[in-house]
Amino acid sequence: MNRELMNKKLTIAIVAHDQRKADMVDWTLYNAKTLSKHTLICTGTTGKLIKAAFEEKGISAEVVCLNSGPLGGDAEIAAMVVRKEINLAIFLIDDLSPQPHEADIQMLFRQCRIHNVPIACNRYSADLMITSALWDNDDYVPLLPKYVKFIRED
């Protein structure tokens, strides 16, 4: 899909752990033309870094900074997911280091799954999600997850 075809304005949550922040800034710069058409809701430091990188390159974008992840930013984004205020989440996780706020991280992932909000955990899946033709397909309605008891017949 041509990245310029997306007409729908999205609210995109952007989160990156410390060891992934440089990768996230690089990804947002690479996708700046697309991302600048949407509202970016970021955890604190990640948002500040993205704002600075965009300003340095002369890119105008709406970047909203919440609290840092360990200070409640992940929980704030999870609450926005519950209120249906987030269309897409991009979360570059540092899987190689323990996180003191692991419970908040898992809560964010759980709320995205429950409320059917797509969440990308690496650059490849993020690229696939922001370039999907489904965002502008008015005939496409995502089905809600079905939670039904499975009865095993062994």
mmCIF file of C-alpha atoms in Angstrom:
data_model
loop_
_atom_site.group_PDB
_atom_site.id
_atom_site.type_symbol
_atom_site.label_atom_id
_atom_site.label_comp_id
_atom_site.label_asym_id
_atom_site.label_seq_id
_atom_site.Cartn_x
_atom_site.Cartn_y
_atom_site.Cartn_z
ATOM 1 C CA MET A 1 0.000 0.000 0.000
ATOM 2 C CA ASN A 2 1.206 3.467 -0.771
ATOM 3 C CA ARG A 3 1.800 5.087 2.618
ATOM 4 C CA GLU A 4 0.157 8.301 1.425
ATOM 5 C CA LEU A 5 -3.231 6.655 0.859
ATOM 6 C CA MET A 6 -4.232 6.436 4.525
ATOM 7 C CA ASN A 7 -6.963 9.001 5.045
ATOM 8 C CA LYS A 8 -8.270 8.022 8.461
ATOM 9 C CA LYS A 9 -6.670 9.925 11.341
ATOM 10 C CA LEU A 10 -5.546 7.488 14.021
ATOM 11 C CA THR A 11 -4.495 7.865 17.608
ATOM 12 C CA ILE A 12 -1.341 5.793 17.952
ATOM 13 C CA ALA A 13 0.247 4.895 21.289
ATOM 14 C CA ILE A 14 4.046 4.786 21.167
ATOM 15 C CA VAL A 15 6.104 3.214 23.954
ATOM 16 C CA ALA A 16 9.738 2.114 24.042
ATOM 17 C CA HIS A 17 11.911 0.800 26.834
ATOM 18 C CA ASP A 18 15.249 2.518 27.432
ATOM 19 C CA GLN A 19 17.307 0.074 25.365
ATOM 20 C CA ARG A 20 14.810 0.403 22.484
ATOM 21 C CA LYS A 21 14.332 4.194 22.448
ATOM 22 C CA ALA A 22 16.953 4.804 19.736
ATOM 23 C CA ASP A 23 15.256 2.166 17.586
ATOM 24 C CA MET A 24 11.859 3.792 18.160
ATOM 25 C CA VAL A 25 13.134 7.261 17.254
ATOM 26 C CA ASP A 26 14.670 5.806 14.091
ATOM 27 C CA TRP A 27 11.394 4.031 13.246
ATOM 28 C CA THR A 28 9.319 7.187 13.777
ATOM 29 C CA LEU A 29 11.673 9.228 11.602
ATOM 30 C CA TYR A 30 11.525 6.573 8.874
ATOM 31 C CA ASN A 31 7.714 6.675 9.035
ATOM 32 C CA ALA A 32 7.394 10.406 9.793
ATOM 33 C CA LYS A 33 5.407 11.211 6.653
ATOM 34 C CA THR A 34 2.704 8.755 7.718
ATOM 35 C CA LEU A 35 2.906 9.361 11.463
ATOM 36 C CA SER A 36 2.687 13.154 11.117
ATOM 37 C CA LYS A 37 -0.918 12.733 9.914
ATOM 38 C CA HIS A 38 -1.946 11.067 13.181
ATOM 39 C CA THR A 39 -1.974 11.820 16.897
ATOM 40 C CA LEU A 40 0.909 10.156 18.731
ATOM 41 C CA ILE A 41 0.365 9.380 22.413
ATOM 42 C CA CYS A 42 3.706 8.547 24.012
ATOM 43 C CA THR A 43 5.114 7.665 27.361
ATOM 44 C CA GLY A 44 7.252 10.495 28.773
ATOM 45 C CA THR A 45 10.856 10.095 27.679
ATOM 46 C CA THR A 46 9.988 8.344 24.429
ATOM 47 C CA GLY A 47 7.681 11.207 23.475
ATOM 48 C CA LYS A 48 10.276 13.848 24.339
ATOM 49 C CA LEU A 49 12.867 12.083 22.178
ATOM 50 C CA ILE A 50 10.444 11.787 19.251
ATOM 51 C CA LYS A 51 9.422 15.454 19.556
ATOM 52 C CA ALA A 52 13.075 16.538 19.565
ATOM 53 C CA ALA A 53 13.936 14.323 16.569
ATOM 54 C CA PHE A 54 10.932 15.618 14.610
ATOM 55 C CA GLU A 55 11.741 19.248 15.436
ATOM 56 C CA GLU A 56 15.355 18.747 14.363
ATOM 57 C CA LYS A 57 14.141 17.452 10.982
ATOM 58 C CA GLY A 58 11.417 20.105 10.626
ATOM 59 C CA ILE A 59 8.603 17.559 10.931
ATOM 60 C CA SER A 60 5.319 18.871 12.302
ATOM 61 C CA ALA A 61 3.364 16.299 14.293
ATOM 62 C CA GLU A 62 0.990 16.098 17.229
ATOM 63 C CA VAL A 63 2.978 14.300 19.932
ATOM 64 C CA VAL A 64 1.388 14.033 23.374
ATOM 65 C CA CYS A 65 3.636 12.993 26.260
ATOM 66 C CA LEU A 66 2.178 11.133 29.241
ATOM 67 C CA ASN A 67 4.076 9.958 32.311
ATOM 68 C CA SER A 68 7.132 7.761 32.003
ATOM 69 C CA GLY A 69 6.251 4.050 31.871
ATOM 70 C CA PRO A 70 7.524 3.231 35.383
ATOM 71 C CA LEU A 71 5.645 6.280 36.721
ATOM 72 C CA GLY A 72 2.290 5.196 35.276
ATOM 73 C CA GLY A 73 2.535 5.986 31.556
ATOM 74 C CA ASP A 74 1.844 2.401 30.486
ATOM 75 C CA ALA A 75 -1.200 2.357 32.794
ATOM 76 C CA GLU A 76 -2.408 5.681 31.353
ATOM 77 C CA ILE A 77 -2.240 4.239 27.832
ATOM 78 C CA ALA A 78 -4.009 1.054 28.998
ATOM 79 C CA ALA A 79 -6.837 3.235 30.369
ATOM 80 C CA MET A 80 -7.055 5.024 27.009
ATOM 81 C CA VAL A 81 -7.317 1.623 25.298
ATOM 82 C CA VAL A 82 -10.224 0.721 27.593
ATOM 83 C CA ARG A 83 -11.938 4.035 26.749
ATOM 84 C CA LYS A 84 -11.461 3.278 23.020
ATOM 85 C CA GLU A 85 -9.175 6.313 22.562
ATOM 86 C CA ILE A 86 -6.293 4.348 20.979
ATOM 87 C CA ASN A 87 -6.479 2.804 17.491
ATOM 88 C CA LEU A 88 -3.025 1.237 17.387
ATOM 89 C CA ALA A 89 -0.160 0.687 19.817
ATOM 90 C CA ILE A 90 3.530 0.348 19.017
ATOM 91 C CA PHE A 91 5.568 -0.947 21.959
ATOM 92 C CA LEU A 92 9.252 -1.720 21.480
ATOM 93 C CA ILE A 93 10.093 -3.826 24.512
ATOM 94 C CA ASP A 94 13.494 -4.578 25.954
ATOM 95 C CA ASP A 95 13.087 -8.335 26.319
ATOM 96 C CA LEU A 96 16.658 -8.690 27.571
ATOM 97 C CA SER A 97 16.259 -6.649 30.767
ATOM 98 C CA PRO A 98 13.860 -6.962 33.713
ATOM 99 C CA GLN A 99 11.349 -4.128 34.049
ATOM 100 C CA PRO A 100 10.297 -2.860 37.486
ATOM 101 C CA HIS A 101 6.808 -2.087 36.169
ATOM 102 C CA GLU A 102 6.197 -5.458 34.492
ATOM 103 C CA ALA A 103 2.643 -5.600 35.851
ATOM 104 C CA ASP A 104 1.758 -2.346 34.037
ATOM 105 C CA ILE A 105 3.319 -3.632 30.808
ATOM 106 C CA GLN A 106 1.292 -6.837 30.978
ATOM 107 C CA MET A 107 -1.847 -4.813 31.792
ATOM 108 C CA LEU A 108 -1.347 -2.751 28.617
ATOM 109 C CA PHE A 109 -0.936 -5.880 26.503
ATOM 110 C CA ARG A 110 -3.961 -7.513 28.136
ATOM 111 C CA GLN A 111 -6.186 -4.482 27.546
ATOM 112 C CA CYS A 112 -5.112 -4.328 23.897
ATOM 113 C CA ARG A 113 -6.034 -7.989 23.494
ATOM 114 C CA ILE A 114 -9.369 -7.672 25.330
ATOM 115 C CA HIS A 115 -10.394 -4.475 23.511
ATOM 116 C CA ASN A 116 -9.080 -5.655 20.136
ATOM 117 C CA VAL A 117 -6.494 -2.899 19.669
ATOM 118 C CA PRO A 118 -3.634 -3.980 17.417
ATOM 119 C CA ILE A 119 -0.267 -3.802 19.158
ATOM 120 C CA ALA A 120 3.079 -4.154 17.400
ATOM 121 C CA CYS A 121 6.128 -5.267 19.351
ATOM 122 C CA ASN A 122 8.785 -4.865 16.664
ATOM 123 C CA ARG A 123 9.490 -2.614 13.707
ATOM 124 C CA TYR A 124 8.371 -5.151 11.123
ATOM 125 C CA SER A 125 4.922 -5.657 12.658
ATOM 126 C CA ALA A 126 4.624 -1.880 13.202
ATOM 127 C CA ASP A 127 5.367 -1.248 9.512
ATOM 128 C CA LEU A 128 2.786 -3.841 8.483
ATOM 129 C CA MET A 129 0.144 -2.346 10.752
ATOM 130 C CA ILE A 130 0.532 1.314 9.801
ATOM 131 C CA THR A 131 0.516 0.471 6.093
ATOM 132 C CA SER A 132 -2.529 -1.813 6.202
ATOM 133 C CA ALA A 133 -5.217 -0.997 3.651
ATOM 134 C CA LEU A 134 -7.837 -2.002 6.231
ATOM 135 C CA TRP A 135 -7.552 1.372 8.020
ATOM 136 C CA ASP A 136 -9.337 3.053 5.105
ATOM 137 C CA ASN A 137 -11.696 0.209 4.206
ATOM 138 C CA ASP A 138 -15.113 1.310 5.463
ATOM 139 C CA ASP A 139 -16.488 -2.168 4.760
ATOM 140 C CA TYR A 140 -14.030 -3.765 7.187
ATOM 141 C CA VAL A 141 -15.222 -4.025 10.774
ATOM 142 C CA PRO A 142 -12.895 -5.862 13.150
ATOM 143 C CA LEU A 143 -14.672 -8.676 14.937
ATOM 144 C CA LEU A 144 -14.606 -8.550 18.703
ATOM 145 C CA PRO A 145 -12.806 -11.395 20.456
ATOM 146 C CA LYS A 146 -15.064 -14.284 21.402
ATOM 147 C CA TYR A 147 -14.570 -15.824 24.801
ATOM 148 C CA VAL A 148 -16.419 -19.126 24.865
ATOM 149 C CA LYS A 149 -15.807 -22.225 26.907
ATOM 150 C CA PHE A 150 -13.947 -24.894 24.972
ATOM 151 C CA ILE A 151 -14.996 -28.422 25.743
ATOM 152 C CA ARG A 152 -12.312 -30.942 24.878
ATOM 153 C CA GLU A 153 -13.637 -34.208 23.563
ATOM 154 C CA ASP A 154 -10.768 -36.647 23.886
#
